[in-house]
CSV table of C-alpha atoms (C1' of nucleotides) in Angstrom, one decimal:
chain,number,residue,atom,x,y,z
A,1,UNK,CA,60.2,-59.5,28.5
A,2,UNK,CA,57.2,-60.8,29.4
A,3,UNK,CA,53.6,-58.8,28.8
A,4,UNK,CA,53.1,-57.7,32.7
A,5,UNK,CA,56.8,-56.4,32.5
A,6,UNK,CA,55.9,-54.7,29.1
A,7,UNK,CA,52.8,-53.3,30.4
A,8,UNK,CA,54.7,-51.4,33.5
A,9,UNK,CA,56.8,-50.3,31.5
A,10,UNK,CA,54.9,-48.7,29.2
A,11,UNK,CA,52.0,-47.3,31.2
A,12,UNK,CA,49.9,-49.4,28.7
A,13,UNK,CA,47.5,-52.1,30.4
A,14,UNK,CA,48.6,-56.1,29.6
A,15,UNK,CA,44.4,-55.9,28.9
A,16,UNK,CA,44.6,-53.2,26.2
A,17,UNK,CA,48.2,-54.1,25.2
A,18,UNK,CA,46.5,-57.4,23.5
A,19,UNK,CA,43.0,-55.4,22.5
A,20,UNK,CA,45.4,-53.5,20.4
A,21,UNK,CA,47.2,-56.7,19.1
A,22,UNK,CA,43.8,-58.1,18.5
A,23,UNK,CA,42.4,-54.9,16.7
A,24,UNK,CA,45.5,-54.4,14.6
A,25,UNK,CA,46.8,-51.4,15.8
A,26,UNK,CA,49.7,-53.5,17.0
A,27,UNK,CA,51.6,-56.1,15.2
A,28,UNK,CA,51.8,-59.4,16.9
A,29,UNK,CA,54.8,-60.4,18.6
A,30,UNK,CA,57.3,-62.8,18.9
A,31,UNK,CA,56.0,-66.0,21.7
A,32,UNK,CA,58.1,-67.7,24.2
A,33,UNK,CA,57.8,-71.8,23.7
A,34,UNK,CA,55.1,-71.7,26.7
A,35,UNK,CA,53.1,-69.4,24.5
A,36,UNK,CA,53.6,-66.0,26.5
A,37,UNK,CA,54.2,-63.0,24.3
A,38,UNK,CA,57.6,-61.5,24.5
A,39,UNK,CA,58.4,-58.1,23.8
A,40,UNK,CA,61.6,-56.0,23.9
A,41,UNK,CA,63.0,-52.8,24.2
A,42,UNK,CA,61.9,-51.8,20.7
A,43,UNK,CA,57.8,-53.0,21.7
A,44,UNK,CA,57.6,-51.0,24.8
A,45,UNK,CA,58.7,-47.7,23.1
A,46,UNK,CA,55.7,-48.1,20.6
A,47,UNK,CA,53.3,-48.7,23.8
A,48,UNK,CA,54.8,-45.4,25.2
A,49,UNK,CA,53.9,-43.8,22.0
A,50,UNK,CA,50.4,-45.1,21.8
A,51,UNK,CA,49.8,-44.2,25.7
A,52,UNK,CA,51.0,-40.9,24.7
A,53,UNK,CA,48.9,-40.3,21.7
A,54,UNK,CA,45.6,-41.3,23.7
A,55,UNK,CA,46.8,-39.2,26.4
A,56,UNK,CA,46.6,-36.4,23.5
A,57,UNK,CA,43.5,-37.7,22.8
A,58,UNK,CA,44.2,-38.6,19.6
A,59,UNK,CA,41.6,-41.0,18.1
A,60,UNK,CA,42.8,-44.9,17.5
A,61,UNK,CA,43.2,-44.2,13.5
A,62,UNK,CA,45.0,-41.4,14.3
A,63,UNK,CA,46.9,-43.2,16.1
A,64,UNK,CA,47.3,-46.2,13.6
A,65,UNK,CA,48.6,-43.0,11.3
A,66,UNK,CA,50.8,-41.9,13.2
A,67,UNK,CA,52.1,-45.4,14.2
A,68,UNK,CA,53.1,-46.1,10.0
A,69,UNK,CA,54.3,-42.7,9.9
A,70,UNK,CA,56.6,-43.0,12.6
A,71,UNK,CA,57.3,-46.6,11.8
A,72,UNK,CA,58.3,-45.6,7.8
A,73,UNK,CA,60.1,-42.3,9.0
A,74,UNK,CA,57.9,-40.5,6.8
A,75,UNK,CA,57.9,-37.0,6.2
A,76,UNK,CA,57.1,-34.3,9.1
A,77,UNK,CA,54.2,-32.7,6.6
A,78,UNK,CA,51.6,-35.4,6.9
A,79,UNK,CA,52.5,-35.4,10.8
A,80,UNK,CA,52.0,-32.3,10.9
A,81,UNK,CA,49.1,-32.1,9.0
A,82,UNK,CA,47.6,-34.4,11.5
A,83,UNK,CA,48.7,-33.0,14.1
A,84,UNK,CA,46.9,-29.4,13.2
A,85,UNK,CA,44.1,-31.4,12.1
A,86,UNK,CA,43.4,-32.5,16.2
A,87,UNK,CA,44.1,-29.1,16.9
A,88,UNK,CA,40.9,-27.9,15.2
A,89,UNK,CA,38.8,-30.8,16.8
A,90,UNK,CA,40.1,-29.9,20.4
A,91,UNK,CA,39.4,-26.4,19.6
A,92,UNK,CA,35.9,-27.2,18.3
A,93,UNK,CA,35.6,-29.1,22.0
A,94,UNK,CA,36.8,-26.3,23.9
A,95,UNK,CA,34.3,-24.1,22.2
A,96,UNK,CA,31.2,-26.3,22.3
A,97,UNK,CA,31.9,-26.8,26.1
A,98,UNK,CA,32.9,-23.2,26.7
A,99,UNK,CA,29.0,-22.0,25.1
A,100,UNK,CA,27.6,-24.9,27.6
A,101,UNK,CA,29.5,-23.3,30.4
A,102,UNK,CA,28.8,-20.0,30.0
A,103,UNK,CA,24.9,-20.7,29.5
A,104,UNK,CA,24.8,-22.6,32.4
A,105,UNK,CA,26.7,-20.2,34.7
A,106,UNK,CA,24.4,-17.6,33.5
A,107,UNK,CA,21.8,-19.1,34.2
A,108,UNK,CA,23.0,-20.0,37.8
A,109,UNK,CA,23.6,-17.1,38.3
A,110,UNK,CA,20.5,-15.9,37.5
A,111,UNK,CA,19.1,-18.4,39.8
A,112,UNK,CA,18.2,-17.0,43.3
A,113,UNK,CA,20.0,-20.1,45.0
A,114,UNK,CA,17.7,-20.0,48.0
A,115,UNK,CA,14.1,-22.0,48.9
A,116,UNK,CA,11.9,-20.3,46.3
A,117,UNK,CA,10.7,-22.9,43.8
A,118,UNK,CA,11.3,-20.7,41.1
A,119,UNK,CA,14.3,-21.5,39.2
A,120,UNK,CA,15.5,-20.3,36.1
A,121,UNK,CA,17.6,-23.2,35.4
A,122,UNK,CA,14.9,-25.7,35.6
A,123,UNK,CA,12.6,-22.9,33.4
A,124,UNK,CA,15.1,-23.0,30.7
A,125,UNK,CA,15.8,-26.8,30.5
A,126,UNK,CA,11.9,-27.3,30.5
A,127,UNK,CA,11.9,-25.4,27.4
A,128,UNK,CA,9.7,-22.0,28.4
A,129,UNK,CA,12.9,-20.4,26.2
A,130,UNK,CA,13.8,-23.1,23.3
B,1,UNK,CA,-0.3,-39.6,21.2
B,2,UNK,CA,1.9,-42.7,19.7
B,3,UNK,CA,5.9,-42.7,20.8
B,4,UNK,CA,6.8,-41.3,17.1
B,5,UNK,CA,5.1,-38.0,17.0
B,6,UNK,CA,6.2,-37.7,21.0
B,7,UNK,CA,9.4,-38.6,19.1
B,8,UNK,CA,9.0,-35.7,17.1
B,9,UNK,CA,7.6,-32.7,19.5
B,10,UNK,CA,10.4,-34.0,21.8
B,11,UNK,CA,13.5,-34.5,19.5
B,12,UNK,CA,14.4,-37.5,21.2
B,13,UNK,CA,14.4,-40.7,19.0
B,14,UNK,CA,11.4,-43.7,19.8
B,15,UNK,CA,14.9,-45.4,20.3
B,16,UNK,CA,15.8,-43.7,23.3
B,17,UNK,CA,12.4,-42.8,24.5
B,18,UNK,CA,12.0,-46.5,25.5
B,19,UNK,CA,15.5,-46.9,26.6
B,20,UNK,CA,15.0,-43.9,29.0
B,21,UNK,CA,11.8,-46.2,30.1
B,22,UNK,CA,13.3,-49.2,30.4
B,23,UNK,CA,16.2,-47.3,32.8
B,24,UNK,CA,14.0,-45.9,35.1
B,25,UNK,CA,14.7,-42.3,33.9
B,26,UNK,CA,11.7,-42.1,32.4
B,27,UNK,CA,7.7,-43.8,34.4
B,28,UNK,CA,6.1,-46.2,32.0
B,29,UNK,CA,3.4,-43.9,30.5
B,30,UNK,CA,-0.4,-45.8,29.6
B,31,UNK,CA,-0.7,-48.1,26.9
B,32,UNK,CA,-3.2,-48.4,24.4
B,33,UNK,CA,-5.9,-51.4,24.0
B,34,UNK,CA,-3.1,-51.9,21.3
B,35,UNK,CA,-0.5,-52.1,23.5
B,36,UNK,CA,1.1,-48.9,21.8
B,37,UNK,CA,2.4,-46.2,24.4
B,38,UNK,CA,0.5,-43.0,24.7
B,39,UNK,CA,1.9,-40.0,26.1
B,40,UNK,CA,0.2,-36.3,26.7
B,41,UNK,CA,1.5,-33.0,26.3
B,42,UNK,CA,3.3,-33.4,29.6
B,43,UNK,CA,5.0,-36.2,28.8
B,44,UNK,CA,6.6,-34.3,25.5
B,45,UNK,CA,7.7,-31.0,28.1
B,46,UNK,CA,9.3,-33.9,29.7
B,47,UNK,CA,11.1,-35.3,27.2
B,48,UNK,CA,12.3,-32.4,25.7
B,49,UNK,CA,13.7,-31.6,29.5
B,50,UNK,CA,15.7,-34.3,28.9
B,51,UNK,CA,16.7,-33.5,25.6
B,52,UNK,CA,17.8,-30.0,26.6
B,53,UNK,CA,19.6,-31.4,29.3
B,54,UNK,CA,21.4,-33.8,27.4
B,55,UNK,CA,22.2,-31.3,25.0
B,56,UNK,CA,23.6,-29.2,28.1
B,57,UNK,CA,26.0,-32.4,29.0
B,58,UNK,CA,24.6,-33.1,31.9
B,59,UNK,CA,25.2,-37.3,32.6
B,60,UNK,CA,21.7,-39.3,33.0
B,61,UNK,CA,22.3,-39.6,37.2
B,62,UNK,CA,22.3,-35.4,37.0
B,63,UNK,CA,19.6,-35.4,34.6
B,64,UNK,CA,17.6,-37.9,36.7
B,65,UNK,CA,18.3,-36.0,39.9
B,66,UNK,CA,17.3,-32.7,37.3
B,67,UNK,CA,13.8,-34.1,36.7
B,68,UNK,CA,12.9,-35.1,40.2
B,69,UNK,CA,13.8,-31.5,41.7
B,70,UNK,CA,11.7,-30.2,38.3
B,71,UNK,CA,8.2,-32.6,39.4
B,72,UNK,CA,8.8,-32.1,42.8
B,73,UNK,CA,8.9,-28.1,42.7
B,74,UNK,CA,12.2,-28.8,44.9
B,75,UNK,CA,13.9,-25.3,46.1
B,76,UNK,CA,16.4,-23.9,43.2
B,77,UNK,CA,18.8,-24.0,45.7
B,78,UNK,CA,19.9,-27.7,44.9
B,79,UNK,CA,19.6,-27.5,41.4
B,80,UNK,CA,21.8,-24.2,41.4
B,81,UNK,CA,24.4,-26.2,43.6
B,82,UNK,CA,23.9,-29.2,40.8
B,83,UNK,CA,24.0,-26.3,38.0
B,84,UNK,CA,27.3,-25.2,39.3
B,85,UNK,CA,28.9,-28.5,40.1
B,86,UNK,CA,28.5,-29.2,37.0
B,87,UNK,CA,30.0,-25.4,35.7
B,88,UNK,CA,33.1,-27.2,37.6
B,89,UNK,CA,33.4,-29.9,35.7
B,90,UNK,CA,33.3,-28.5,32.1
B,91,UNK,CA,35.7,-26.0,33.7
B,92,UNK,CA,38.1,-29.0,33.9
B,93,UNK,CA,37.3,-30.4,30.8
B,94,UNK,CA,37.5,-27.3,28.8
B,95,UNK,CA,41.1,-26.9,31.1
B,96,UNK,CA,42.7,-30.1,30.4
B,97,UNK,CA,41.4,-29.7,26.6
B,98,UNK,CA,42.9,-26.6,25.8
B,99,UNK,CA,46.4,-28.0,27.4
B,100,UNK,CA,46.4,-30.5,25.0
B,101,UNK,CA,45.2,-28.2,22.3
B,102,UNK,CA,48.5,-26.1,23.0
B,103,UNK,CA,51.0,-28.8,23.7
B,104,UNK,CA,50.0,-30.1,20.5
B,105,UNK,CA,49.6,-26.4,18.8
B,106,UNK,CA,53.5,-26.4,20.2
B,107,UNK,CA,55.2,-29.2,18.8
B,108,UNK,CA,53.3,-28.5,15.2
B,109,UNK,CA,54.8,-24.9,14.9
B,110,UNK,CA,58.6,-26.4,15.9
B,111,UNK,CA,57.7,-29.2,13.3
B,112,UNK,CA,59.1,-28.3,9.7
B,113,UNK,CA,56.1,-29.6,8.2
B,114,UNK,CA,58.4,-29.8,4.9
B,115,UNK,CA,59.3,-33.5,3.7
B,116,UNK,CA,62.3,-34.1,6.2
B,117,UNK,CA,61.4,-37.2,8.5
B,118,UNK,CA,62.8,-35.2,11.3
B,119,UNK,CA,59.3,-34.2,13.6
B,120,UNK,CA,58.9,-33.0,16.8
B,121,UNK,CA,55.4,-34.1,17.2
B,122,UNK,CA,56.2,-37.9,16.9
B,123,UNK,CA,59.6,-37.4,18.6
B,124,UNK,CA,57.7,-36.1,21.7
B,125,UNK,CA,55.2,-38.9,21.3
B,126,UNK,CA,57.6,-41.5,21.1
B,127,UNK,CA,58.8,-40.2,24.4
B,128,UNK,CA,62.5,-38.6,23.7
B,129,UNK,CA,61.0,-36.0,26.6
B,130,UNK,CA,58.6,-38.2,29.0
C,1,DG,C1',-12.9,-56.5,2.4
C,2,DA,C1',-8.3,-57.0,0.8
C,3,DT,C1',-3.8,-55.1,0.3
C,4,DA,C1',0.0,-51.8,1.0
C,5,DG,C1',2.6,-49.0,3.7
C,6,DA,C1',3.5,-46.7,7.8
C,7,DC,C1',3.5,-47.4,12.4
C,8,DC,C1',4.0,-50.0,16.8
C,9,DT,C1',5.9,-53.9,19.9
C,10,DT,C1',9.9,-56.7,21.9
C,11,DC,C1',14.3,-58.7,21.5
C,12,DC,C1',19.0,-59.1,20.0
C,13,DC,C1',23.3,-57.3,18.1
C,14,DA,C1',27.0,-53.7,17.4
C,15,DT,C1',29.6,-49.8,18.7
C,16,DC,C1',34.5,-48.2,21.5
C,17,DA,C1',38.0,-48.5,24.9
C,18,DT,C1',38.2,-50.4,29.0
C,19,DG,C1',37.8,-53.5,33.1
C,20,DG,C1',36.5,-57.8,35.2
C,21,DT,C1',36.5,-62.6,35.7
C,22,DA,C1',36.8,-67.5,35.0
C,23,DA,C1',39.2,-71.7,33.6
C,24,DG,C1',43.4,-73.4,32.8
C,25,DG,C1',48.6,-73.5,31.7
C,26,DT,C1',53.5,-72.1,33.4
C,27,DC,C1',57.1,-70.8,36.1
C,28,DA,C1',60.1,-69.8,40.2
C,29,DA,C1',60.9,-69.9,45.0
C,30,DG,C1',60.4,-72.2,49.2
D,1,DC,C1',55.4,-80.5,45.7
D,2,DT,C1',53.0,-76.7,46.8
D,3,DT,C1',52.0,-71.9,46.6
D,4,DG,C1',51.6,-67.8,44.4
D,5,DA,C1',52.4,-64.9,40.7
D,6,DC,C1',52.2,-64.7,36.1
D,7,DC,C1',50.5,-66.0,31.5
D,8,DT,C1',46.8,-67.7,28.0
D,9,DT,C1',42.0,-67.4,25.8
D,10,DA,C1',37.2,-66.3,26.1
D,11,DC,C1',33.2,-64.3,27.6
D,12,DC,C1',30.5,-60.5,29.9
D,13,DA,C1',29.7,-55.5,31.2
D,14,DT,C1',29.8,-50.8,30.7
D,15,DG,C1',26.7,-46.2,28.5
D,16,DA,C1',24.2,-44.0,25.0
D,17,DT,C1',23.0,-44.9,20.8
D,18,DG,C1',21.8,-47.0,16.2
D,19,DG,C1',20.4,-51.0,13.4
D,20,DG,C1',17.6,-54.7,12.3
D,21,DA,C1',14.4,-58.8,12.6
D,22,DA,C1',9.9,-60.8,13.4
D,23,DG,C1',5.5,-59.9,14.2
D,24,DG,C1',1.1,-57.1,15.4
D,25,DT,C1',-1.8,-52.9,14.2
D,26,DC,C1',-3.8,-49.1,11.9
D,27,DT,C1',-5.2,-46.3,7.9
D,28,DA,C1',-6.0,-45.3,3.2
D,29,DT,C1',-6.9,-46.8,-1.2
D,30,DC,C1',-8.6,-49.9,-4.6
DNA sequence: GATAGACCTTCCCATCATGGTAAGGTCAAG
DNA sequence: CTTGACCTTACCATGATGGGAAGGTCTATC
């Protein structure tokens, strides 16, 4: 299988597929005598598991992690541990973003929306408060 | 006033002070016979505008359109509209985060977490579900 | 007045994951 | 044999930021 076929397949770009082969997250693969990578069944379920890791938004070491975890059938713990580990930086996100959300709809709220040049929004950001 | 102690009042690096310059964000403020940049009082509220906006997670094409509507004494009107577009997007961000965060938060608590190689988490990933 | 150290200037490079493009080789179908 | 779709490598760009080099300037101290 060609990388184009590869790269439907898996949901994973032919352009990343070989940024990850040239970064090392991905071992090279076998080539066809004209030079084209060739990857079977075995390749594309790695990409599907990389896509899906980014899609958790797992960072690329996690990911390499995960990768020799899966790859060496190690225990669940260490997954796991990882696993929990994003868990706590998402929820750290979700926080940080959830202050910045409320602060700002507070202060749009406070703001009288209309033609006055008064605006508590732009009052705050300029610093009147901080 | 040299770019470091506007650096200083402002909390935004010489680094990016220039960089915001050489964007557009920011107007080329007067040199010194020296050639050093000198900025004013104003110029700090400014950058600390910018700063606070940042900080708030707005992206440099909200914070421009921010600071015009700021010198211009615009009607609060479009910066609550920008305000609350922007309340809209962290409400996405902060949506699709927490999804992951209890996706993820799933599969750990059906994962053993003891030292079998049986795991949810990288069975999901390698796609036994998708 | 010389020297040291802190400051300024511009310019270039690196990040990270991704996309674009160009120049060139290969393959399959018509 | 040509056309078009595919592959290869290699380079450039993104956006906000940091790092650093090479060189000019200012200030304080000797």
């Amino acid at each position: 299988m060609n990388i184009g076929e590869a790269a439907q397949g898996s949901g994973v770009t032919a352009k990343m597929i070989r940024y990850y082969e040239s970064i090392g997250l991905l071992p090279g693969v076998k080539r066809n005598q004209n030079g084209y990578r060739a990857y079977d069944a075995q390749d594309v379920h790695r990409l599907r598991f990389v896509r899906r890791a980014r899609d958790f938004g797992f960072s690329m070491d996690q990911i390499e992690t995960l990768l020799g975890l899966w790859a060496q059938k190690r225990p669940s713990q260490e997954v796991k541990a990882l696993a929990l580990a994003h868990v706590r930086e998402l929820d750290e996100k979700i926080e940080h973003l959830t202050e910045l959300r409320n602060t700002l709809k507070h202060l749009a709220s406070c703001c009288h929306g209309d033609a006055r040049p008064e605006c508590p929004i732009l009052e705050d950001l300029s610093g009147r408060k901080a």
